[in-house]
Coordinates of C-alpha atoms in Angstrom, one line a residue:
X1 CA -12.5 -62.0 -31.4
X2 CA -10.8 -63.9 -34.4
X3 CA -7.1 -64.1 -35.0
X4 CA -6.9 -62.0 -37.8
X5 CA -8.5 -58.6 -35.9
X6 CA -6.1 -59.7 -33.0
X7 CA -3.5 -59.6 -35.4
X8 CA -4.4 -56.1 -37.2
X9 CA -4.6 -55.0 -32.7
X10 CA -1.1 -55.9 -32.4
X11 CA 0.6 -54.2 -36.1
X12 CA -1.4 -51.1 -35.5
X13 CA 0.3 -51.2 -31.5
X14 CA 3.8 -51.7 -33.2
X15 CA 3.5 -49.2 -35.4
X16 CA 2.5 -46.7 -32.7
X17 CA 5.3 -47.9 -30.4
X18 CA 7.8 -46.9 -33.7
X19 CA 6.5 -43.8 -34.0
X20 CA 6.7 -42.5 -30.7
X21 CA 10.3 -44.6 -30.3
X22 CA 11.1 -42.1 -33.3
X23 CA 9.6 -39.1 -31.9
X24 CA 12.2 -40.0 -28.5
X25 CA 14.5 -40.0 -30.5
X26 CA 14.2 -36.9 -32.5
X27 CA 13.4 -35.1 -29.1
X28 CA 16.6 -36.5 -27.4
X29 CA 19.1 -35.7 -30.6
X30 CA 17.3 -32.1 -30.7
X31 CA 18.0 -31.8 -26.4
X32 CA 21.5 -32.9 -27.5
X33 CA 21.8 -30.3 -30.1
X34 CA 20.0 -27.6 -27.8
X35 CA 22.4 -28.8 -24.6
X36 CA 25.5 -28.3 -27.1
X37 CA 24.4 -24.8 -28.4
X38 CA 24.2 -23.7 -24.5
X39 CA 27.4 -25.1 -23.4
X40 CA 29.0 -23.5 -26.7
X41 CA 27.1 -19.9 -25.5
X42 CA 28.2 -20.4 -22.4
X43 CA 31.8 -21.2 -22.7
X44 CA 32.5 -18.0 -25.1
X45 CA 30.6 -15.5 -23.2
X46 CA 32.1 -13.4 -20.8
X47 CA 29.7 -11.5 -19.1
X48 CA 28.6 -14.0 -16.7
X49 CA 31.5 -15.8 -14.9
X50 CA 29.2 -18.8 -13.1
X51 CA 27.7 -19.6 -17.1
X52 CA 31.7 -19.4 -18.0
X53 CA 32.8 -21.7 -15.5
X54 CA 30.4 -24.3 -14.9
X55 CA 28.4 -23.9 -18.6
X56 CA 25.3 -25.5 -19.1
X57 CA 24.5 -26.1 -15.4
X58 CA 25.1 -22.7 -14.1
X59 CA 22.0 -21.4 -16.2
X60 CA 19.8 -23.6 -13.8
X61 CA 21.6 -20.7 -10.7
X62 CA 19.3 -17.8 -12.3
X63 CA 16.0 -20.4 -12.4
X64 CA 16.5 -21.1 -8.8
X65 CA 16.8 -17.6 -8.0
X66 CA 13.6 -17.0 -9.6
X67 CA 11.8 -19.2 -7.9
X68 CA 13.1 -18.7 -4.8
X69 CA 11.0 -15.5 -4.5
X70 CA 7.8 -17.4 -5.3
X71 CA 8.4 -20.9 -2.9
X72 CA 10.4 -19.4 -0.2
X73 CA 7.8 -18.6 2.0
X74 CA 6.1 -22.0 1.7
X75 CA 9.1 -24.5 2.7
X76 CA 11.7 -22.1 4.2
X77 CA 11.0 -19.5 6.1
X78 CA 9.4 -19.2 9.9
X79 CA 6.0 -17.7 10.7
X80 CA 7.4 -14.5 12.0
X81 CA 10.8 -14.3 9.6
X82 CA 9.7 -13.1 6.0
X83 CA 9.6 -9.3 4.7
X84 CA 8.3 -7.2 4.0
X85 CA 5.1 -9.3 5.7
X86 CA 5.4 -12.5 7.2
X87 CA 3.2 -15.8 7.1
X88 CA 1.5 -14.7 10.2
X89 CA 0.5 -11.3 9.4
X90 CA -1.0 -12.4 5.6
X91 CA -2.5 -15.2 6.8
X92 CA -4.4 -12.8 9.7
X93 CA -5.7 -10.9 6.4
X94 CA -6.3 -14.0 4.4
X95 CA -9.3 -15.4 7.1
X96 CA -9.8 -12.2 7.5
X97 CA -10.7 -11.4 3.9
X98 CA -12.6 -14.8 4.0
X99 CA -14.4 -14.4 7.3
X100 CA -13.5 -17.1 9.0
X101 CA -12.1 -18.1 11.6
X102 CA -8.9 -16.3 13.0
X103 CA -8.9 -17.4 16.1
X104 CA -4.9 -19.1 17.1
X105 CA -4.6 -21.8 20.1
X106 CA -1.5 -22.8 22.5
X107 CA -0.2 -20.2 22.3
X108 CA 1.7 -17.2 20.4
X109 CA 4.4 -17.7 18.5
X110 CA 5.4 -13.9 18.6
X111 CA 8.2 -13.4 20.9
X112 CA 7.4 -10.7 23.1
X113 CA 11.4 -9.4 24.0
X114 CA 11.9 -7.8 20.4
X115 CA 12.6 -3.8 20.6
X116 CA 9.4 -1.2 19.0
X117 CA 7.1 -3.8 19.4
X118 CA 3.8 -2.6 21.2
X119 CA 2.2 -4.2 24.1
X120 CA -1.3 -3.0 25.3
X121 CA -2.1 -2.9 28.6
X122 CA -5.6 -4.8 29.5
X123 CA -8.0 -2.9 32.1
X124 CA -9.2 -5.1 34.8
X125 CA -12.6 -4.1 34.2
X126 CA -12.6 -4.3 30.0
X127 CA -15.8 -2.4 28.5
X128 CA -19.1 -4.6 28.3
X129 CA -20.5 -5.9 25.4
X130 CA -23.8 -3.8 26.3
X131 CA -21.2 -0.1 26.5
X132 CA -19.5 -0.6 23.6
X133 CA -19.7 1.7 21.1
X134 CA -19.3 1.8 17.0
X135 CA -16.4 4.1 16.3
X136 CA -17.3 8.1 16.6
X137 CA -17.5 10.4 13.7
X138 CA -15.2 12.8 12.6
X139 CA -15.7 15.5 10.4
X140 CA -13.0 16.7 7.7
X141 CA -13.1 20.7 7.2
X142 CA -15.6 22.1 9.1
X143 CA -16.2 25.5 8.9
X144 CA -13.5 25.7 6.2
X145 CA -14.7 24.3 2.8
X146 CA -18.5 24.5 1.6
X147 CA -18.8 20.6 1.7
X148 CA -16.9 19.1 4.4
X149 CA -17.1 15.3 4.8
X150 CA -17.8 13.1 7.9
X151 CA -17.7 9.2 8.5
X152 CA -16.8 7.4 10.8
X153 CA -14.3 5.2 9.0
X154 CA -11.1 4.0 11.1
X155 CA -9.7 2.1 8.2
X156 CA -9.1 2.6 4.6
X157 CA -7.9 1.8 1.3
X158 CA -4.4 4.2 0.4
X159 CA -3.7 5.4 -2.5
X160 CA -2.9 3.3 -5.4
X161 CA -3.4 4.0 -8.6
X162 CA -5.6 2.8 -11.9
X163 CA -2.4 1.6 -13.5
X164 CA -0.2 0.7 -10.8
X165 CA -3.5 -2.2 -10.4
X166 CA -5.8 -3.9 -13.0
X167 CA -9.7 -3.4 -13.7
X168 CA -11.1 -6.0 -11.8
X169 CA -8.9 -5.3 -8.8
X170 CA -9.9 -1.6 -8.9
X171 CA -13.4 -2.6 -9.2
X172 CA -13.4 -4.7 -6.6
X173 CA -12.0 -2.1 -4.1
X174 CA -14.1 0.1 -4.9
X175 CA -17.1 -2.3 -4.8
X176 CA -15.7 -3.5 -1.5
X177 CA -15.0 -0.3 -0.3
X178 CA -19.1 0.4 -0.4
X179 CA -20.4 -2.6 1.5
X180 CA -17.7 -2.1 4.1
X181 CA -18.0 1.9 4.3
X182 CA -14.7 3.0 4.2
X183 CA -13.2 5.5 1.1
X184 CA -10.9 4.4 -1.8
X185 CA -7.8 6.7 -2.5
X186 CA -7.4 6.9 -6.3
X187 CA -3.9 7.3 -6.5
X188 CA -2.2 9.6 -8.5
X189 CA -3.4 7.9 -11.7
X190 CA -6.9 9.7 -11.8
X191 CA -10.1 9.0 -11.3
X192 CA -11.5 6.4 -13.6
X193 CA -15.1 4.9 -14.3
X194 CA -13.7 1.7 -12.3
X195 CA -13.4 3.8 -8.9
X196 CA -16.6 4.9 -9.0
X197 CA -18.6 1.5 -9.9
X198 CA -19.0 0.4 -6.6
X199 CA -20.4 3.6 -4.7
X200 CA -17.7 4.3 -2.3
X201 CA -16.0 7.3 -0.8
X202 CA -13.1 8.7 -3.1
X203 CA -10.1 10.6 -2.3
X204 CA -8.6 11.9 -5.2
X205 CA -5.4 12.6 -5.2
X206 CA -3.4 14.5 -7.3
X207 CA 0.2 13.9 -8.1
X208 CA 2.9 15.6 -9.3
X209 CA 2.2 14.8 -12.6
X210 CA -1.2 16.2 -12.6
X211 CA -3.0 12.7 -14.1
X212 CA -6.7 13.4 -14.7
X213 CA -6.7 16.6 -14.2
X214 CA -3.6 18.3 -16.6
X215 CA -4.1 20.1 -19.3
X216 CA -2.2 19.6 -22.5
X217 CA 1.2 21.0 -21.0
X218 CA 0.7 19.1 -18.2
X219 CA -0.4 21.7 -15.5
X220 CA -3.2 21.8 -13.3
X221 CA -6.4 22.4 -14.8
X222 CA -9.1 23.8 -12.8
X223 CA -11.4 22.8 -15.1
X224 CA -10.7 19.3 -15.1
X225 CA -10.2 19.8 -11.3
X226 CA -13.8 21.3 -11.2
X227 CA -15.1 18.3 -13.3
X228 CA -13.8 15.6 -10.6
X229 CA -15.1 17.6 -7.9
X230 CA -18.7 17.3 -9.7
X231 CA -18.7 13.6 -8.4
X232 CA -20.6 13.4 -5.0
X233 CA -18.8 10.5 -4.3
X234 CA -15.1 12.3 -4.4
X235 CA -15.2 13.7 -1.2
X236 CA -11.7 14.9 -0.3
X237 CA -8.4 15.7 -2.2
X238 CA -5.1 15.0 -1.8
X239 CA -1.9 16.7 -3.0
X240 CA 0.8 14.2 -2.6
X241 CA 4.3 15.5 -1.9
X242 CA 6.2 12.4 -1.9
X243 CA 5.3 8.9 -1.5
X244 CA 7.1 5.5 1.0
X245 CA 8.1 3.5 -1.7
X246 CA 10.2 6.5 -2.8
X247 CA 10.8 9.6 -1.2
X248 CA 11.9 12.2 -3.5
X249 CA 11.2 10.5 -6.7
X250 CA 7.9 11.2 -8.4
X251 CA 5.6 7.8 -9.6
X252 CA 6.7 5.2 -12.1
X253 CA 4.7 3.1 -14.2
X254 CA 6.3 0.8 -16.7
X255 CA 5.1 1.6 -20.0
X256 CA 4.3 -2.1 -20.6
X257 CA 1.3 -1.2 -18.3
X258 CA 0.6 2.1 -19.8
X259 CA -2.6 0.6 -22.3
X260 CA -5.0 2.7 -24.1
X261 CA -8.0 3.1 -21.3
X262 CA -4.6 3.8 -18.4
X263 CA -3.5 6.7 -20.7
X264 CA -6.7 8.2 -22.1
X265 CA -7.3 8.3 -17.8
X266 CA -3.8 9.9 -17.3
X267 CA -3.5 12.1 -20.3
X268 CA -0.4 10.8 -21.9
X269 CA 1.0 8.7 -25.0
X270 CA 0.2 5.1 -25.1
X271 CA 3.1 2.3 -24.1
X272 CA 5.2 5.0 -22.8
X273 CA 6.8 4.9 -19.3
X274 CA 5.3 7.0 -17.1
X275 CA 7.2 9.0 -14.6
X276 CA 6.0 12.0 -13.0
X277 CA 8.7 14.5 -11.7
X278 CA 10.0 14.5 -8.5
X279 CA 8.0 17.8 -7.0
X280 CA 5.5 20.1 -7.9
X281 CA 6.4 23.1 -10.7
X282 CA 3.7 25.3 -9.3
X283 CA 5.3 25.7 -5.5
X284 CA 9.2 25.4 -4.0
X285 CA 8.4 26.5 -0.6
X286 CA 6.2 26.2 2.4
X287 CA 4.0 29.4 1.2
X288 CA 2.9 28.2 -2.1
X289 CA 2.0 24.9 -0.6
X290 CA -0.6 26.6 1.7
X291 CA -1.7 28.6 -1.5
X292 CA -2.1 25.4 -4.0
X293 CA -3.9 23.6 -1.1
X294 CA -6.3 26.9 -0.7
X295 CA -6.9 27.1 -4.7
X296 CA -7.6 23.3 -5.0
X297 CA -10.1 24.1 -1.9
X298 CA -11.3 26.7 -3.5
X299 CA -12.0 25.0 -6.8
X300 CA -13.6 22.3 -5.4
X301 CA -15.0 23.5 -2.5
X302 CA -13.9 20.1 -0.4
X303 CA -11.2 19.4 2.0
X304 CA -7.8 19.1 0.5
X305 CA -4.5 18.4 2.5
X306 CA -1.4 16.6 1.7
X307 CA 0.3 13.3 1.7
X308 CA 3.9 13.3 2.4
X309 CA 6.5 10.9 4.0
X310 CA 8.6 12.8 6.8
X311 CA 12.0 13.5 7.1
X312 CA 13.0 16.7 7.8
X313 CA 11.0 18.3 10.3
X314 CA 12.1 22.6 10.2
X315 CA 9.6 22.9 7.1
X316 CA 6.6 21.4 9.5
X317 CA 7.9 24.2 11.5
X318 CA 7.5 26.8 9.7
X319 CA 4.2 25.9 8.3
X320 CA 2.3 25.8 11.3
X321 CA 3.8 29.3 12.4
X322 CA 2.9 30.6 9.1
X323 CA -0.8 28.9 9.3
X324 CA -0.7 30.9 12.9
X325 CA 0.2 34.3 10.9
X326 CA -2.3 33.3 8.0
X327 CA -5.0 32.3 9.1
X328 CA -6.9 28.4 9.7
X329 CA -8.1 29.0 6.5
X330 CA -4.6 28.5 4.5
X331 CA -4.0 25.0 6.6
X332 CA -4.6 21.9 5.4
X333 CA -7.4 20.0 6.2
X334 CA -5.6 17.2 6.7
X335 CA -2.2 15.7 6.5
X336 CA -1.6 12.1 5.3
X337 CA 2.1 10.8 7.1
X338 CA 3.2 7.9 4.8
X339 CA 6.2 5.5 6.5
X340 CA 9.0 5.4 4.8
X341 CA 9.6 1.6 4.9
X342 CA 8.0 1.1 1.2
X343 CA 4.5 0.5 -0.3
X344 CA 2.9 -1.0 -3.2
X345 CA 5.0 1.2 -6.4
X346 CA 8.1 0.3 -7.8
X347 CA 10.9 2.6 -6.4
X348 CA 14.9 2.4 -6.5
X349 CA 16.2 0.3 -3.6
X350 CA 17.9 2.9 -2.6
X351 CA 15.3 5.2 -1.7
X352 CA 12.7 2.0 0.0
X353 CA 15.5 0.9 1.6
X354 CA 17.5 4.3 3.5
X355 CA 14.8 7.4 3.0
X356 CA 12.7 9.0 5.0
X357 CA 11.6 8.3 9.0
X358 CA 9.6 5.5 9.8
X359 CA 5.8 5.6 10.8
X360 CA 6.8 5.0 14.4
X361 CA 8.8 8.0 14.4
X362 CA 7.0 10.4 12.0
X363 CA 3.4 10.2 13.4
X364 CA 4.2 11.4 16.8
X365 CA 6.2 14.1 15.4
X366 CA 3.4 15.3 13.3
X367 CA 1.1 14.8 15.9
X368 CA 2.7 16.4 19.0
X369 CA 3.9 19.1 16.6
X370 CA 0.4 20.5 15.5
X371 CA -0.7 19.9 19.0
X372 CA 2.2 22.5 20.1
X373 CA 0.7 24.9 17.6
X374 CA -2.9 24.0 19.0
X375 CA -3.7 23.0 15.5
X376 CA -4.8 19.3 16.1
X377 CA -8.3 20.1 15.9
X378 CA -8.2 22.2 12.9
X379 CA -5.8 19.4 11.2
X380 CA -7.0 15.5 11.2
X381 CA -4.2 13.1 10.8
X382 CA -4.0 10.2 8.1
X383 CA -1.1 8.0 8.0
X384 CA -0.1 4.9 5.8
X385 CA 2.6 2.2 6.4
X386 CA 2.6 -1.5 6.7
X387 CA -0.4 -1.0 8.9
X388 CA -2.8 -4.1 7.9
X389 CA -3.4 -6.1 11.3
X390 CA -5.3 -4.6 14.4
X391 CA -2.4 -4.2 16.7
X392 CA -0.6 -1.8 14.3
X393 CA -4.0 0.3 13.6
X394 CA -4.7 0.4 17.0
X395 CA -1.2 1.6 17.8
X396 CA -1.5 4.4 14.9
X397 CA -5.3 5.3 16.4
X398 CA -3.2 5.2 20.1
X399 CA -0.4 8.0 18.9
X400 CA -3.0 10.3 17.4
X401 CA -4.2 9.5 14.3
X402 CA -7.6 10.2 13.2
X403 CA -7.6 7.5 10.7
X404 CA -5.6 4.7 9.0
X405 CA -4.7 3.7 5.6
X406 CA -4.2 0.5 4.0
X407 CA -2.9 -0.4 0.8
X408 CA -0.8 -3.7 0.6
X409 CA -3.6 -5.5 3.5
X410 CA -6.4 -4.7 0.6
X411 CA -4.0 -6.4 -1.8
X412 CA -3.4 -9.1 0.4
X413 CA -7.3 -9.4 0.5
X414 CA -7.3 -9.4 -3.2
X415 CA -5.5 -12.5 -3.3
X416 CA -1.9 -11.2 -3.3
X417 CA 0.9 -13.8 -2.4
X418 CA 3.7 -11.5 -2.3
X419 CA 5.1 -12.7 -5.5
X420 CA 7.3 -9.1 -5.4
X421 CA 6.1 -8.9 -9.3
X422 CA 4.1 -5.2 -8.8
X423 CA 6.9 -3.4 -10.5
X424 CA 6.0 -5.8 -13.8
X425 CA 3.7 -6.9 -15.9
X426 CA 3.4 -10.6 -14.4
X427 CA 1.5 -10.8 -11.4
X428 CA 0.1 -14.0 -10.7
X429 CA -2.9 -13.1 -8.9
X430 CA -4.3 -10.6 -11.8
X431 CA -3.7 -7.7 -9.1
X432 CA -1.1 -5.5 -10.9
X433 CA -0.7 -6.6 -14.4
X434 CA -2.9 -5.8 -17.4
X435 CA -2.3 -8.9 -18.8
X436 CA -5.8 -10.5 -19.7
X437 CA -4.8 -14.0 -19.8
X438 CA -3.4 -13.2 -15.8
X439 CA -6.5 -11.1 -15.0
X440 CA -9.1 -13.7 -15.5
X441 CA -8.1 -15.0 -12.4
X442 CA -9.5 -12.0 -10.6
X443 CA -13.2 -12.8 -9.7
X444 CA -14.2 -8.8 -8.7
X445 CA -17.8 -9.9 -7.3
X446 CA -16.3 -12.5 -5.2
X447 CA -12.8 -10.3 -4.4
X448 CA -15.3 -7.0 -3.7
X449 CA -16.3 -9.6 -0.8
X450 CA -13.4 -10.1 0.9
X451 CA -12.6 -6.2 0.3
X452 CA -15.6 -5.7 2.6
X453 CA -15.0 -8.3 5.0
X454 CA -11.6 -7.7 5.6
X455 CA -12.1 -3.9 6.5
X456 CA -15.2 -4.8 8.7
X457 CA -13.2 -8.0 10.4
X458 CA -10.3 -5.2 10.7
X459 CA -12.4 -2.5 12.8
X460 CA -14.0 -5.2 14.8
X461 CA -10.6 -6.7 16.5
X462 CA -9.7 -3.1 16.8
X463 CA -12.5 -2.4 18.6
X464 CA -11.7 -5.8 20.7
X465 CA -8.5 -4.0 21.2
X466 CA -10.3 -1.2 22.9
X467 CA -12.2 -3.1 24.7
X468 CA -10.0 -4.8 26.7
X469 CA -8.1 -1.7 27.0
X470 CA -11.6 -0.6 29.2
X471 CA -12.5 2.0 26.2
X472 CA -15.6 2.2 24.8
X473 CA -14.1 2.3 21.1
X474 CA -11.2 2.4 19.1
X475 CA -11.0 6.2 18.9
X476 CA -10.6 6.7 22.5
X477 CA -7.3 4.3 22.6
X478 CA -4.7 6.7 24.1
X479 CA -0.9 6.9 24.4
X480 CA -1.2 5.5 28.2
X481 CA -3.1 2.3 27.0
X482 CA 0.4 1.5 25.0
X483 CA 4.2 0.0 26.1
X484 CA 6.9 -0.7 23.7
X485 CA 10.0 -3.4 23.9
X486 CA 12.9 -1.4 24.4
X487 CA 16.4 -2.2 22.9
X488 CA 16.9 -4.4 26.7
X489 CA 14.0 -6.3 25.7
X490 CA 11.8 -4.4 28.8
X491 CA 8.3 -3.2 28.0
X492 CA 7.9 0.7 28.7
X493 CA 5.3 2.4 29.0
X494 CA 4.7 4.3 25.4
X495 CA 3.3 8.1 27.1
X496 CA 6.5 8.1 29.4
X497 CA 8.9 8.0 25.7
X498 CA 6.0 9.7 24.3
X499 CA 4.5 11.8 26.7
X500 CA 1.1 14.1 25.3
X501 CA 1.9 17.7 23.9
X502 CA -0.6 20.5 24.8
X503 CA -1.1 23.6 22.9
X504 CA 1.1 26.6 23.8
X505 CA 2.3 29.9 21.8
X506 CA 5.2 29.1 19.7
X507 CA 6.7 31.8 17.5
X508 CA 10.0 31.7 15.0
X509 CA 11.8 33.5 17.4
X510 CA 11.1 30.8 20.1
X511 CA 13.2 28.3 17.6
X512 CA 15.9 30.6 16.7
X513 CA 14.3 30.2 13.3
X514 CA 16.3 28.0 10.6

């Protein structure tokens, strides 16, 4: 190479170096000017007395709050510490949504002196590979509706709705759902083409807002109702009363969320909030609940029941001794307990954080209650509540459920972090926001995957569960197979604080009525 192209190298390098020397410098003068204008803003505002005091640097206070929710759980907290789910807990779903491997080794890290937390009690002669058994069927309705349903599901997806999450995580439950055989609950969004893609069982529920199935002044249309009902693969409905996330307070989608295919679904204005009220118009008592659940049943000739978190108990009361004066045929068909400890929707604190009971309270209350009225048979039980790793699904199957619902595990095994975004339209993971950019990131072939492997690795450690317990499956798990930590730190056994009701005559009078 000649001097002179050597030279030309080393004048076209200067130059470059001026120009980015320049474009420093303009950057730096404009952070100057832009670090000036903050401290300014800062110094004659008055809302915010951090930003007053300590201006520029206070902003950085608000960042690190914000990010705090997102890196928290990687560098500062303990396996066993976070809420609402810990590291150990999602990372159970995560392999388990992955199928691999979740065995642990030297040892557990779950202390085991901590009051309400369950203990099973190993048989010294655990069921053999060779007698176990897949878990029995249980049919929904008989002899009350013209279609009842059966399947032997243990474990399924709760009820949230198109709306609340995005396409391809809808898709891929419902896809998911399928391969695993277990039923999707719609939500009270309504049914859309999404839910039924993959094939599965639906449970459609219907909210207090009516979505899918209102007509224009927003009450229930049997039509509509009728038309839902026409899909074979709807095969139960639910008529929710209230809801764990917010007892008392009717649904609430943001209407950043509310897009045109969410609203033509639900029946309402586009980019509007949507808030459905707090109760049903149609009913204000015990009586007209019985009747709308008998006129949906009618309609649609499948099993219908309710979903409703528990608090106050006289109303279950007086249902089942009006069911007694009634008839079987004015009961529900089933009756879905949700925990009042919070779910996937966005809800005032208030209500997440103080109202309603708690699964561990309300499902042996509902249980033992319609097993006083010897109405246990004619009633299955659902219930719902932070119930996403075997231990908790085979307590719920333990106390008397018949089966178990799932919402924030499915998440989980969608790829949810537990970024606490739900409520907005930002989630990472492309789970609950209907932001396309955001959604991309949600593979539903791959996700409908680890939909069906979570629910199948779920049923399988339940049925472990059972096994050692000397059952033959999970169904058969009974109260005595159960102790809980008491508030001393001492393992009792669950049937002596919980010990099994059997059917006998009870009338008003027997109460004192109200």
């Amino acid at each position: 190479m000649d001097l002179q192209a050597v030279a030309a190298i080393r004048t076209f390098a200067v130059h470059v170096l001026q120009v980015f020397a320049l474009l420093f410098a303009f950057a730096l003068v404009l952070l100057v000017l832009y670090v000036l204008y903050l401290y300014l803003s800062d110094v004659s505002q008055s809302k915010q007395a951090i930003r007053r005091n300590f201006p520029v640097i206070g902003r950085f206070r608000y960042q690190f709050e914000h990010l705090g929710e997102f890196f928290r759980q990687y560098f500062f907290a303990l396996d066993r510490e976070e809420m609402p789910f810990n590291r150990a807990q999602r990372s159970w779903v995560y392999r388990a949504a992955k199928n691999v491997d979740s065995t642990v080794a030297f040892g557990s890290t779950r202390p085991l002196n901590q009051p309400g937390d369950v203990v099973f009690l190993n048989h010294p002669f655990p069921t053999l590979e060779k007698d176990a058994v897949p878990p029995g069927e249980v049919t929904v309705g008989e002899g009350f509706v013209r279609k009842p349903y059966t399947t032997s599901s243990i474990f399924n997806i709760s009820g949230m709705s198109f709306g609340a999450l995005s396409v391809p995580a809808v898709t891929a439950l419902s896809k998911g759902a399928a391969k695993a055989g277990v039923w999707m609950n719609t939500g009270e969004g309504g049914l859309s083409d999404y839910h039924l893609s993959g094939g599965c069982d639906i449970v459609f529920q219907v909210g207090t807002a009516k979505y899918g199935v209102r007509d224009e002044h927003g009450q229930l249309s049997d039509e509509k109702l009728r038309a839902v009902a026409e899909h074979e693969q709807v095969r139960m409905f639910e008529l929710k009363l209230s809801q764990g996330a917010k007892p008392g307070k009717g649904g609430i989608l943001p209407g950043i969320k509310v897009t045109e295919e969410i609203a033509r679904v639900r029946g309402i204005p586009v980019g509007e909030d949507s808030i459905s009220p707090n109760g049903h118009q149609e009913f204000r008592d015990v009586d007209g609940l019985l009747d709308m659940l008998a006129h949906i049943r009618e309609v649609t000739g499948k099993p219908t029941g309710f979903k409703s978190v528990i608090g106050a108990s006289d109303w279950l009361h007086e249902m089942c001794e009006r069911i007694q004066l009634r008839g079987l045929e004015f009961a529900p068909d089933f009756i879905t307990i949700d925990s009042a400890d919070g779910g996937s929707g966005a809800a005032p604190q208030s209500l997440m954080d103080y109202m309603g009971l708690p699964l561990n309270r309300s499902l042996p209350l509902v249980v033992d209650l319609l097993a006083q009225y010897g109405l246990r048979e004619r009633i299955k039980v659902i219930c719902s509540g932070k119930l996403l790793t075997p231990s908790m699904v085979a307590w719920a199957l333990a106390m008397g459920a018949d089966f178990v619902n799932c919402g924030r595990g499915f998440m989980f095994a969608l790829g949810c972090i537990q970024a606490m975004q739900c409520n907005k339209n930002t989630c990472p993971t492309g789970v609950t926001t209907h932001d396309p950019d955001l959604q991309q990131g949600l593979d539903p072939t791959d996700k409908a995957e680890r939909v069906n492997h979570y629910a199948r690795n779920m049923i399988h450690e339940v049925g472990t569960i059972a096994h050692s317990c000397g059952v033959p499956e999970p169904r058969m798990l009974r109260r005595h197979h159960v102790e809980v930590i008491n508030e001393r730190g001492v393992a009792m056994p669950l049937n002596d604080q919980l010990p099994e009701v059997k059917p006998k005559s009870v009338l008003a009078s027997d109460r004192g009525g109200w």
